[in-house]
Coordinates of C-alpha atoms and ligand atoms in Angstrom, one line a residue:
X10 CA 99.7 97.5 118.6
X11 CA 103.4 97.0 117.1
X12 CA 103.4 98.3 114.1
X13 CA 103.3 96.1 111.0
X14 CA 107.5 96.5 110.4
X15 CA 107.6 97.2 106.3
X16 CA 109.2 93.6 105.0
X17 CA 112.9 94.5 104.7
X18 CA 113.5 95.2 101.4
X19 CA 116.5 92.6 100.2
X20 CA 117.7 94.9 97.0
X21 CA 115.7 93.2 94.4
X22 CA 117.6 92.3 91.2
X23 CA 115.0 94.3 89.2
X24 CA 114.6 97.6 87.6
X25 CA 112.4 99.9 90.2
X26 CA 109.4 102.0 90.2
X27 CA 109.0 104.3 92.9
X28 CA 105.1 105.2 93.8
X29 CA 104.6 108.0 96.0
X30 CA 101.7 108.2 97.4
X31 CA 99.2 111.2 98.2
X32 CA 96.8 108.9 100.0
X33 CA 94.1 108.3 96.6
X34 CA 91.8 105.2 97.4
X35 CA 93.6 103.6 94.0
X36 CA 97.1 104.3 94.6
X37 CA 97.2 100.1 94.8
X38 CA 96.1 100.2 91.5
X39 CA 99.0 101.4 89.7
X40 CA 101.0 99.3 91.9
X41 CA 99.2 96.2 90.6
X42 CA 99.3 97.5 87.0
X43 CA 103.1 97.7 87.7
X44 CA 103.4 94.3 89.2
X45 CA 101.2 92.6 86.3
X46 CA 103.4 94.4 83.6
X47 CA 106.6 92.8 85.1
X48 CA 107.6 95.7 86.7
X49 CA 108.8 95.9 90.6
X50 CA 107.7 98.9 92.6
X51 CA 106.7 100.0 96.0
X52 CA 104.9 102.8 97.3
X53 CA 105.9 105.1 100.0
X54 CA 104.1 108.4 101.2
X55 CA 105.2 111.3 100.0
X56 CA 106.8 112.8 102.9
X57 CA 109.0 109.8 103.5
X58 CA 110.4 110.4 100.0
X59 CA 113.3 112.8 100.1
X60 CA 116.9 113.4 98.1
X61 CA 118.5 110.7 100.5
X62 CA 115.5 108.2 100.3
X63 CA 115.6 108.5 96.6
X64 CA 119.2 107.7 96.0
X65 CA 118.9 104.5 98.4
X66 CA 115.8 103.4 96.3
X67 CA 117.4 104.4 92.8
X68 CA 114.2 104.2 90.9
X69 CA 113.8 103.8 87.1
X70 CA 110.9 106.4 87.3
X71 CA 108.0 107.8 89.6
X72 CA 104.2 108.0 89.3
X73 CA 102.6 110.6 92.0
X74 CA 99.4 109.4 92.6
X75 CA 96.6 111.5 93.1
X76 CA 95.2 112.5 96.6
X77 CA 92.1 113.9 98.8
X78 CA 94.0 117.5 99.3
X79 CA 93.5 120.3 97.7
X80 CA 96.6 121.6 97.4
X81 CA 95.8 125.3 98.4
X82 CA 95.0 123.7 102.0
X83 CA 97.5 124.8 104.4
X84 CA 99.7 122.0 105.2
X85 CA 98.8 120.3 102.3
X86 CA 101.3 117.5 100.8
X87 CA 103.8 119.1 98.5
X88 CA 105.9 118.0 95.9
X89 CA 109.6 117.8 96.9
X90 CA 111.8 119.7 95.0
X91 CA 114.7 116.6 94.7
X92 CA 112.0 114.6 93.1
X93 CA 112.6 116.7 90.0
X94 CA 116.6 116.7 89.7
X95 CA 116.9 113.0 90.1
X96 CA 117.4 112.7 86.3
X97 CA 114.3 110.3 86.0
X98 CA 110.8 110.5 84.2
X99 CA 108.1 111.3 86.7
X100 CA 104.3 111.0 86.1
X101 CA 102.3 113.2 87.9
X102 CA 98.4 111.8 88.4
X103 CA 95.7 114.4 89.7
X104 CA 96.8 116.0 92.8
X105 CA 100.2 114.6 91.8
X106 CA 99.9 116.6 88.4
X107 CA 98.9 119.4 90.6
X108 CA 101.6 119.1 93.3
X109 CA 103.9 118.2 90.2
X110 CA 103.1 121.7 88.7
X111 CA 103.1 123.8 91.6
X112 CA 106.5 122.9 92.8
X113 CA 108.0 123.3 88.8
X114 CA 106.5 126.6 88.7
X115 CA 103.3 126.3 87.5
X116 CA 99.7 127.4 89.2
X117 CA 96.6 125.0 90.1
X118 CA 93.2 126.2 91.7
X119 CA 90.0 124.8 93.0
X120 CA 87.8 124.3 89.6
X121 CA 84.8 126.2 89.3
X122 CA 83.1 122.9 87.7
X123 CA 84.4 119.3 90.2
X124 CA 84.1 116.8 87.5
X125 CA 83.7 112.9 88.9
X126 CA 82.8 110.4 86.7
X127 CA 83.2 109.9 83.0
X128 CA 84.9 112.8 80.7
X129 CA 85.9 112.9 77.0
X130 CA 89.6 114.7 76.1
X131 CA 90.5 116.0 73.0
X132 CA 93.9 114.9 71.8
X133 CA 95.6 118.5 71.2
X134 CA 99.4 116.7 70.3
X135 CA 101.2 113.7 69.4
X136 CA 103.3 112.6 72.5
X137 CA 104.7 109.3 73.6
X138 CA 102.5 109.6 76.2
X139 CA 99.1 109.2 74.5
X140 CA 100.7 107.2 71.7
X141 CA 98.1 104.0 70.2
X142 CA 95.3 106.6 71.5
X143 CA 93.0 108.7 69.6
X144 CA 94.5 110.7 67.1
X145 CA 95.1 114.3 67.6
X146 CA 91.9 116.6 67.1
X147 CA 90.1 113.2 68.3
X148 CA 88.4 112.3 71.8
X149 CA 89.3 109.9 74.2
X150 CA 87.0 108.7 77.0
X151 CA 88.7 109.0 80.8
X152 CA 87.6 108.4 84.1
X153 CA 87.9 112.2 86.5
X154 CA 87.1 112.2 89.8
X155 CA 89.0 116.2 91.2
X156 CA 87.9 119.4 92.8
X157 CA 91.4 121.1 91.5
X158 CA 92.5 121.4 88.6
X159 CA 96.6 123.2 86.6
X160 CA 95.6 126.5 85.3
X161 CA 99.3 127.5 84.3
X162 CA 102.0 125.2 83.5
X163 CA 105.6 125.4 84.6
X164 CA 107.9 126.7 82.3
X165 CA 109.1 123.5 79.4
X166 CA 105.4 122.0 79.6
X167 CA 103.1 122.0 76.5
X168 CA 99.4 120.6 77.2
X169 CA 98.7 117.7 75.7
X170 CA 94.9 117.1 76.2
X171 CA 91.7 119.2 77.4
X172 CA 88.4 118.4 78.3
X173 CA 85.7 120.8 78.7
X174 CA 86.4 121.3 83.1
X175 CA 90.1 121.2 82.2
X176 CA 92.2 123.1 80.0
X177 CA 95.7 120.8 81.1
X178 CA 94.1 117.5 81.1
X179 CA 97.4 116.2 80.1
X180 CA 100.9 118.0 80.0
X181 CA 104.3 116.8 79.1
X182 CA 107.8 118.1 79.5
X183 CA 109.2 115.7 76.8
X184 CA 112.5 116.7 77.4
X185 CA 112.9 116.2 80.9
X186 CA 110.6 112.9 80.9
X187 CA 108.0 114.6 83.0
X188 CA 104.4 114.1 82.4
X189 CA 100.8 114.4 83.9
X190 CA 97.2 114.0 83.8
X191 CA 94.3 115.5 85.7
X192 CA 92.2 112.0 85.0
X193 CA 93.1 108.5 86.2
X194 CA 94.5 106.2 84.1
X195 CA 94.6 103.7 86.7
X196 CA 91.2 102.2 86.9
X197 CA 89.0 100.3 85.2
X198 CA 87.0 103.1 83.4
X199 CA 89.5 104.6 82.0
X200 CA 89.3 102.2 78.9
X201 CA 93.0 102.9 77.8
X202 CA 94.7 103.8 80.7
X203 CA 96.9 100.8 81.0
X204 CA 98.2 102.3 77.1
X205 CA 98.8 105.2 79.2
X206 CA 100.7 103.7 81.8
X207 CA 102.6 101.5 79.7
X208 CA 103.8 104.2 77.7
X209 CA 105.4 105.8 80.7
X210 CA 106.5 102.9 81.6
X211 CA 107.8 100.9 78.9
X212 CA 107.9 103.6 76.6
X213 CA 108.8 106.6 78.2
X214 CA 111.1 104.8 81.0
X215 CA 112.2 102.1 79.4
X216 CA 111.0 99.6 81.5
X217 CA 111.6 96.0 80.0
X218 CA 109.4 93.9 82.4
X219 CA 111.9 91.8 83.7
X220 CA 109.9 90.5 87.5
X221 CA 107.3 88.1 87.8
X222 CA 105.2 86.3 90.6
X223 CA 107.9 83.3 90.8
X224 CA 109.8 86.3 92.0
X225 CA 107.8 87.6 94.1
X226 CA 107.2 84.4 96.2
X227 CA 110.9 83.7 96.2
X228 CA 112.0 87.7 97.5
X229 CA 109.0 87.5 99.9
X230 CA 110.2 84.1 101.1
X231 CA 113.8 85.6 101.7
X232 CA 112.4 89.3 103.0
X233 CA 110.6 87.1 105.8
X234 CA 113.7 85.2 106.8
X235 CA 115.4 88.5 107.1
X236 CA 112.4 89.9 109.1
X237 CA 111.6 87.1 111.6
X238 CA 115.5 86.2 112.0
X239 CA 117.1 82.8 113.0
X240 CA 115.2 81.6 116.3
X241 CA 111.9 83.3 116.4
X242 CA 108.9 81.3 116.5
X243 CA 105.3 82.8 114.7
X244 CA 101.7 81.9 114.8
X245 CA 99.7 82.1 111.7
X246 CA 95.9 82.6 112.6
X247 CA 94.1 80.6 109.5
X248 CA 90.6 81.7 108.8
X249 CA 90.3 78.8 106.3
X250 CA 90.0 81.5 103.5
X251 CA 92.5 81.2 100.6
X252 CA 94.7 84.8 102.3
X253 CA 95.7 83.1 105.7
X254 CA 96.2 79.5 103.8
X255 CA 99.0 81.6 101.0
X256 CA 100.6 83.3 104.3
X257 CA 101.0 80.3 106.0
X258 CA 102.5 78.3 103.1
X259 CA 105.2 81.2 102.5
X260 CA 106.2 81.2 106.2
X261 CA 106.4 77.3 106.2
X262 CA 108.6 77.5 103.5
X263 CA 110.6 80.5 105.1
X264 CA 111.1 79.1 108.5
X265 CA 109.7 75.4 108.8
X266 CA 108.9 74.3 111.8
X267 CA 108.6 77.5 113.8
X268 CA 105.6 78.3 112.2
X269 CA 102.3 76.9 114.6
X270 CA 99.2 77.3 112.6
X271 CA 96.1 78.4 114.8
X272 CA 92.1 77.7 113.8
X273 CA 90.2 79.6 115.9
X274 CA 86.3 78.4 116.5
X275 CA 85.0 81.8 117.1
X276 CA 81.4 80.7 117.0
X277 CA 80.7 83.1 114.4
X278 CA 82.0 80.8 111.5
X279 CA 79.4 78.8 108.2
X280 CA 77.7 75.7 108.5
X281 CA 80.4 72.9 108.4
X282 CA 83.3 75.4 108.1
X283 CA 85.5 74.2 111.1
X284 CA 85.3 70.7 109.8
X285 CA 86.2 71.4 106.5
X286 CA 89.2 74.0 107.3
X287 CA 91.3 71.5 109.6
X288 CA 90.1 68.5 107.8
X289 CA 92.1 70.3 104.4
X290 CA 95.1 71.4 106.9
X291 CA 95.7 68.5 108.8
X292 CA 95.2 66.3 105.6
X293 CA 96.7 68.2 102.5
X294 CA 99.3 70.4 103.4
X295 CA 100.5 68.3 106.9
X296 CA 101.4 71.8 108.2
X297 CA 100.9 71.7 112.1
X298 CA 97.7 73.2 113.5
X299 CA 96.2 73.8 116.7
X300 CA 92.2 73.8 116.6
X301 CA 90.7 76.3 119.7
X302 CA 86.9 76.3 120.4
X303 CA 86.7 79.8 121.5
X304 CA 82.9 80.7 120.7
X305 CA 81.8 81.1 124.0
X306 CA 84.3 83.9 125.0
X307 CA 84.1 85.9 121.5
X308 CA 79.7 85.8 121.7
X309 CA 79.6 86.3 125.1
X310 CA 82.2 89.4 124.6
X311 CA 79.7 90.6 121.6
X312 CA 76.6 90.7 123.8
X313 CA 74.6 93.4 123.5
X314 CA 76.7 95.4 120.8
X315 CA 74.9 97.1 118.0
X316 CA 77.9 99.3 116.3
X317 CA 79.8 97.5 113.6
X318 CA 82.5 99.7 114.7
X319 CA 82.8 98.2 118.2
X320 CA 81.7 94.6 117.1
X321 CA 85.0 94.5 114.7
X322 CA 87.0 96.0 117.6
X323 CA 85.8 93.7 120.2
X324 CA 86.3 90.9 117.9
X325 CA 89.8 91.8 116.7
X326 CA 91.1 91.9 120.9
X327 CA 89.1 88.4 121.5
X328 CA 91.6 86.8 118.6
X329 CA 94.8 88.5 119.8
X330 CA 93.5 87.0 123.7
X331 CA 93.2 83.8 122.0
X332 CA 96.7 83.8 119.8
X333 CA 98.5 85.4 123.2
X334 CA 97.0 82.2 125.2
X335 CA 98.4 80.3 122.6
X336 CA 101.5 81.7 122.3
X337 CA 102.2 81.1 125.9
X338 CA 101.7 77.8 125.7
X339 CA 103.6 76.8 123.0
X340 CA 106.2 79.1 125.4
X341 CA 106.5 82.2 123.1
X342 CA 105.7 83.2 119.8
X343 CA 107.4 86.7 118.8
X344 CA 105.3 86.9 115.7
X345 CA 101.9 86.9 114.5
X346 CA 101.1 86.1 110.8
X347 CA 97.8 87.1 108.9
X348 CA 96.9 86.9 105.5
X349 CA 96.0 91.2 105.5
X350 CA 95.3 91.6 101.9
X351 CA 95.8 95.7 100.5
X352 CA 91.7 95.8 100.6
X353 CA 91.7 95.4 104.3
X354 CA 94.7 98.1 104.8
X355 CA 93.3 100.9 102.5
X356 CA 90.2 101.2 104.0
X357 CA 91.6 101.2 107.5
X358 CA 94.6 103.4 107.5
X359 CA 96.8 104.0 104.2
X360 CA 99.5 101.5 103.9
X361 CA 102.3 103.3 103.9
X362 CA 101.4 105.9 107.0
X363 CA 100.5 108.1 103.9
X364 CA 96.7 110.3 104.6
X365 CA 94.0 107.9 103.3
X366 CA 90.4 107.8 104.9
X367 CA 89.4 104.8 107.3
X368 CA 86.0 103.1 105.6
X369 CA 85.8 100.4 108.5
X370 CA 88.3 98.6 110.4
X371 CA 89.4 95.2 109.3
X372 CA 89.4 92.7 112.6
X373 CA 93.4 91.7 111.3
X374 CA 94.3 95.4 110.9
X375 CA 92.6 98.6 112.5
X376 CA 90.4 96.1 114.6
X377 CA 93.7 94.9 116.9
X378 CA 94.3 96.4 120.4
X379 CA 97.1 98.4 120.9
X380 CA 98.1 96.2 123.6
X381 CA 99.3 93.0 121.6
X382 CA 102.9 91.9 122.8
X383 CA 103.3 89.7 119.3
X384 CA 104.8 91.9 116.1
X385 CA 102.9 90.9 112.9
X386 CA 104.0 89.6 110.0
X387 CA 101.7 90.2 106.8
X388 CA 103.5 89.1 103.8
X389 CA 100.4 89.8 101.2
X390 CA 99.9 93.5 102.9
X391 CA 100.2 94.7 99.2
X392 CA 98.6 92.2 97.1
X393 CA 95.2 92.2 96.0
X394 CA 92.8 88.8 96.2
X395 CA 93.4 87.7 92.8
X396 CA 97.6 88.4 93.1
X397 CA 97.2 86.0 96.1
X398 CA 94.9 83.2 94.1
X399 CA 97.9 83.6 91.6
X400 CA 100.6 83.2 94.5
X401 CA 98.3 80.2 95.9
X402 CA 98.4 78.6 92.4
X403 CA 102.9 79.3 92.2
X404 CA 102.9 77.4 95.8
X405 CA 101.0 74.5 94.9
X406 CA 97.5 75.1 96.6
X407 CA 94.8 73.0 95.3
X408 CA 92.3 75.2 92.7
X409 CA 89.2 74.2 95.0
X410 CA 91.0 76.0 97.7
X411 CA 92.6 78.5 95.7
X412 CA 88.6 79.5 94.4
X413 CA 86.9 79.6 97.4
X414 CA 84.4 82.6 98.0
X415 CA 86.7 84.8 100.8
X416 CA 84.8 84.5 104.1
X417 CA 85.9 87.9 106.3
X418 CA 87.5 87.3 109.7
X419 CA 84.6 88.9 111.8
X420 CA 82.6 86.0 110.1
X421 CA 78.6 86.2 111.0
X422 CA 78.8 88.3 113.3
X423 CA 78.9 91.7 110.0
X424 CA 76.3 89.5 108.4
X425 CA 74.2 90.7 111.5
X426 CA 73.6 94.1 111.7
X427 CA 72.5 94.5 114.9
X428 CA 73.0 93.2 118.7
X429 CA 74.3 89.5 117.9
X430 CA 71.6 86.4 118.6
X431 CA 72.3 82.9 119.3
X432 CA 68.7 82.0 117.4
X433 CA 69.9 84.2 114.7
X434 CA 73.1 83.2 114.2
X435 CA 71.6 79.3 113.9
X436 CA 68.9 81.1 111.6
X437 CA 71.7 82.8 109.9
X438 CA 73.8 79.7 108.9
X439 CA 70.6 77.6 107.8
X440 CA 70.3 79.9 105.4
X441 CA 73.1 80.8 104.1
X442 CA 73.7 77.0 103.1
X443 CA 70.7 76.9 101.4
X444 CA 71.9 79.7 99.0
X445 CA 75.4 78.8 98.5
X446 CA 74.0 75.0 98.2
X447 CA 71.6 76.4 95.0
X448 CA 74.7 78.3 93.6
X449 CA 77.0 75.2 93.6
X450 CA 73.7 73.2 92.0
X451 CA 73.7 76.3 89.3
X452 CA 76.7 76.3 88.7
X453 CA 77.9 79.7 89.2
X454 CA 80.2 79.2 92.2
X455 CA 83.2 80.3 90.1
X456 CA 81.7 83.2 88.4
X457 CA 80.6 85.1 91.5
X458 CA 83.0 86.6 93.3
X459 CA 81.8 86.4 96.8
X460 CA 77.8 85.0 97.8
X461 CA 76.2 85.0 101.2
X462 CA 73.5 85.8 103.8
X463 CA 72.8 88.5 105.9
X464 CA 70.1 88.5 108.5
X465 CA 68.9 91.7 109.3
X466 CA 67.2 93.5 112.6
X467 CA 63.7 93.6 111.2
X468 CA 60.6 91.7 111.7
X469 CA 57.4 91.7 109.2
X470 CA 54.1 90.0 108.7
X471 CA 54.0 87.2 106.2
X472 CA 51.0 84.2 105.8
X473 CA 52.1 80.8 106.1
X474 CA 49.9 78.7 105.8
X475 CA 46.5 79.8 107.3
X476 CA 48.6 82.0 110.1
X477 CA 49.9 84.8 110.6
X478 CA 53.9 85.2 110.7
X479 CA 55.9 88.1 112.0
X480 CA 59.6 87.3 111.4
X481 CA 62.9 87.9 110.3
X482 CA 63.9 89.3 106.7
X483 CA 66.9 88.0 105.4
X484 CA 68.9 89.3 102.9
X485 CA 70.9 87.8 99.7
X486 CA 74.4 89.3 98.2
X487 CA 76.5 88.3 95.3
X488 CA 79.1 90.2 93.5
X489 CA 81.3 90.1 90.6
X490 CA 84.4 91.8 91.4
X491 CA 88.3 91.9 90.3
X492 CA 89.7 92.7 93.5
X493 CA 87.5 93.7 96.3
X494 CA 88.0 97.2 95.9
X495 CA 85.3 97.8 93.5
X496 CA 82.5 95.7 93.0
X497 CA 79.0 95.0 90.9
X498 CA 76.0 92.9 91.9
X499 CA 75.0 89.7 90.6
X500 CA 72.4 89.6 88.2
X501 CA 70.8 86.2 88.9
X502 CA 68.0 84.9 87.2
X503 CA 64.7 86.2 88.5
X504 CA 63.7 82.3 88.7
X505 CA 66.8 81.0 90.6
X506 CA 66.1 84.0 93.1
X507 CA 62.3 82.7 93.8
X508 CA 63.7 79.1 93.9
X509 CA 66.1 79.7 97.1
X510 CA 63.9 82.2 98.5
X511 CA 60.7 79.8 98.4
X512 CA 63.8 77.0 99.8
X513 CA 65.0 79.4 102.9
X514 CA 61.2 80.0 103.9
X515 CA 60.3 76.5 103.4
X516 CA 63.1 75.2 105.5
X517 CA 64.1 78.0 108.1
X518 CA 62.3 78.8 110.6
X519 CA 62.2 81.7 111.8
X520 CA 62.3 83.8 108.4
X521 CA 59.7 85.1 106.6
X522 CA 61.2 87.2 103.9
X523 CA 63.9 87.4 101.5
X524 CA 65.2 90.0 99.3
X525 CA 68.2 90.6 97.3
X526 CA 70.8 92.9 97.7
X527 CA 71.8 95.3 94.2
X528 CA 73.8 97.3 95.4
X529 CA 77.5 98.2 93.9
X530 CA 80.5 99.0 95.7
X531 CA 80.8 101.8 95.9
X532 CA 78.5 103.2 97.0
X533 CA 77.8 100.1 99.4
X534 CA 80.9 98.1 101.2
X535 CA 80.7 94.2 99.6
X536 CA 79.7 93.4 103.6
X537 CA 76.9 95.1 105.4
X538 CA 79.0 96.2 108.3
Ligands
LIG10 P1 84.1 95.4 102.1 O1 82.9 95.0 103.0 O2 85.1 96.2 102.9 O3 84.8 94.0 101.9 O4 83.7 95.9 100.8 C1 85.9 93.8 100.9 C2 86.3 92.3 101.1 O5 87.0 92.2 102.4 C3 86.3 91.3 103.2 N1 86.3 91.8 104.6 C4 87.2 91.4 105.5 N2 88.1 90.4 105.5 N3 88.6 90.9 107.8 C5 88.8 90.2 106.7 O6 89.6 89.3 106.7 C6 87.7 91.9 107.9 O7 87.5 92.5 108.9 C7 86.9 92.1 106.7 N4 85.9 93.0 106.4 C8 85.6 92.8 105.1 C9 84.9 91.1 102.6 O8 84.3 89.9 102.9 C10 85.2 91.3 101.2 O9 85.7 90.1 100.6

């Protein structure tokens, strides 16, 4: 596959942050804790970042993130040594506290006691970096999740917290600006963490806060002109989910007519959902679109595959067969556009070529064949689902559109673990009406983050009527979530769960059984497969 170029950066107007990641699962998070305190930043592995790299950037500051090593591994990531004479403030995060501390001098080990989960710190000195936080002497409640931990600081470091499994559980070098904490201030359960960050931030760096999502749409609009150049033509695939419809507005407005829009059919899609998607296209936003039926080629490609592994994989080289035919006739398309959201790139390779672990491979980003001849184009590669509904909303998308429950490119066919069925998939789409029909009547469309159905592989005995029945369970999900990356299970009324599960049985045939699905993410993915 061609790799996914990095948008050119066009030297933003804006004071920089500089992430460097180690490859954490939540590295994004600081980035989008940046972006929605008006800061600009990007994040770029830590071996990319060197003395020459940092004087091209000219960052305000730097935030290491923390990372899966242990940084007594051989060939573990290090800590560059220019990072530290660059004259700016630098916040070290778990293994970037460690690497931090290592390379000033200091000493880290493997920790007798891993901590994961929630901790308590006691405050052991005043310091801009904990400022509006417990008071010293006090506790504070963080979120840890390390194996390592600093057992000696670098010389000019004073410790600033400790918790019971770590004596440095934050550290400071106020005079050189450096700072770091074993915990992780970036997500949600770390109640004050965003205090934290802001303090090294605004407080420590002196960040004022000066971008916004206006400017994003208007730097991503240039970056893409700069990227796709003066002639070159790009097909969007639109999956009729509110990522590909964003991506496909920004390139109309970056290049106009060169942009072909492309539904594909792939016979895997919701009740109603082709109808729907080019009805809005063709009608609302009059950008052009060219509708293929390809169903027949993608299920007859699928038969027989069990591993979710192999289904995405087959499924992500059917599309790209599909855009190529299309590109051909259209005579040439050097670019494909998706709407990859940060979600789909973490957990299928880290997005900056930094060590992150692959989780499954998203059909619009590890799921492509190396062979594709197109170059992609993903302009929302680092934005999170509701930075994009934001973006939708700054280029004009109507809020129905902008609110819809995202639908995953591989469609059905993850809602089916298992060897894909015709019957099923008919099965599958009956009832998944049903249940998104009764959540509409309920009224909780908008307060669930994502609702559907999964059919699964199994068969069991039920009574209907006076007979016997011996047929397919189907399964219900709902989640609340922020951002895809973490996410919690709906708690539905017992009585509206009876109602559509008596409504499925009543009206599908075919299933006999219906249970709900309560698991979180993690430890479960938000789709089955
Ligand atoms: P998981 O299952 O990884 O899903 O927790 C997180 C979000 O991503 C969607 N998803 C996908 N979207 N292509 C997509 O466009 C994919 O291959 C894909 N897999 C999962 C999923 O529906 C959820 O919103």
């Amino acid at each position: 596959m061609s790799p996914s170029p990095a948008l050119t950066p066009v030297a933003p107007p804006h004071e920089r942050l500089l992430i460097v990641d180690f490859g954490s699962q939540v590295t994004q998070l600081i980035a989008r804790f940046c972006r929605e305190s008006g800061i600009y930043c990007e994040i770029h592995p830590f071996h990319r970042v060197d003395a020459g790299f940092l004087a091209g950037f000219a960052p305000r500051a730097m935030i290491l993130s923390g990372g899966p090593a242990s940084v007594h591994e051989a060939g573990s990531p290090q800590a560059d040594p220019a990072w530290f004479v660059a004259g700016i403030p630098v916040l070290g995060i778990c293994y970037g506290q460690q690497a931090m501390c290592v390379t000033l001098g200091g000493q880290a080990s493997a920790s007798a006691h891993r901590e994961y989960g929630r901790a308590d710190i006691e405050i052991l000195a005043d310091s801009p970096l904990l400022a509006g936080l417990a008071a010293r002497g006090d506790s504070e409640r963080v979120w840890m999740s390390h194996g390592d931990r600093v057992e000696a600081l670098p010389p000019g470091f004073l410790a600033l917290a400790r918790s019971p499994s770590a004596p440095f559980a934050a550290i400071g070098d106020p005079g050189r600006g450096f700072y770091g904490v074993q915990f992780h201030p970036e997500v949600a359960h770390t109640p004050r963490g965003r205090q934290i960050l802001r303090n090294f931030t605004h407080g420590i760096a002196g960040f004022s806060g000066d971008w916004s999502m206006a400017a994003f749409r208007t730097e991503t609009i240039g970056r893409l002109r700069a990227q796709i150049g003066p002639d070159a033509r790009v097909l969007c695939g639109l999956s009729g989910g509110v990522d590909s419809a964003v991506a496909a507005m920004l390139l109309h407005k970056a290049i106009g007519a060169r942009l072909t829009c492309v539904f594909v059919d792939t016979g895997l899609l919701r009740h109603n959902e082709a109808a729907e998607v080019v009805g809005l296209f063709r009608d609302s936003f009059g950008i052009p679109l060219v509708h293929v039926e390809a169903g027949e080629e993608f299920l007859a490609r699928l038969e027989g595959i069990a591993d979710p592994e192999t289904k995405r994989k087959i499924i992500g080289a059917c599309f790209i067969d599909v855009f190529e035919r299309e590109a051909n006739q259209l005579g040439g398309a050097e670019f494909l556009a998706q709407g990859t959201l940060y979600p789909d790139v973490i957990e299928s390779v880290s997005l900056s070529g930094g060590p992150s672990v692959t989780i499954k491979s998203h059909h619009n980003v590890g799921g492509l064949p190396a062979r594709m001849k197109m170059r992609l184009v993903e302009p929302l590669r680092e934005l999170f689902k509701d930075e994009v509904r934001a973006l939708g909303r700054e280029l004009g998308l109507p809020e129905a559109f902008v609110g819809r429950h995202p639908f995953p490119g591989p469609g059905l066919a993850i809602r089916m673990p298992g060897a894909i069925d015709r019957e099923g998939l008919a099965i599958l789409r009956a009832a998944d009406a049903i249940y998104l029909d009764e959540i509409r009547k309920a009224g909780l469309y908008d307060t669930i983050w994502q609702a559907f159905a999964v059919l699964l592989p199994v068969r069991t005995v039920g009574v209907m009527g006076d007979a016997r029945s011996y047929d397919r369970v189907l399964a219900l999900r709902a989640v609340t979530s922020v951002d895809g990356m973490t996410a919690e299970y709906f708690p539905f009324e017992h009585e509206f769960l009876g109602k559509v599960a008596t409504r499925i049985i009543n009206e599908v045939k075919g299933i006999n059984r219906v249970v709900y699905d309560i698991t979180g993410k993690p430890p479960g993915t938000i789709e089955w497969e």
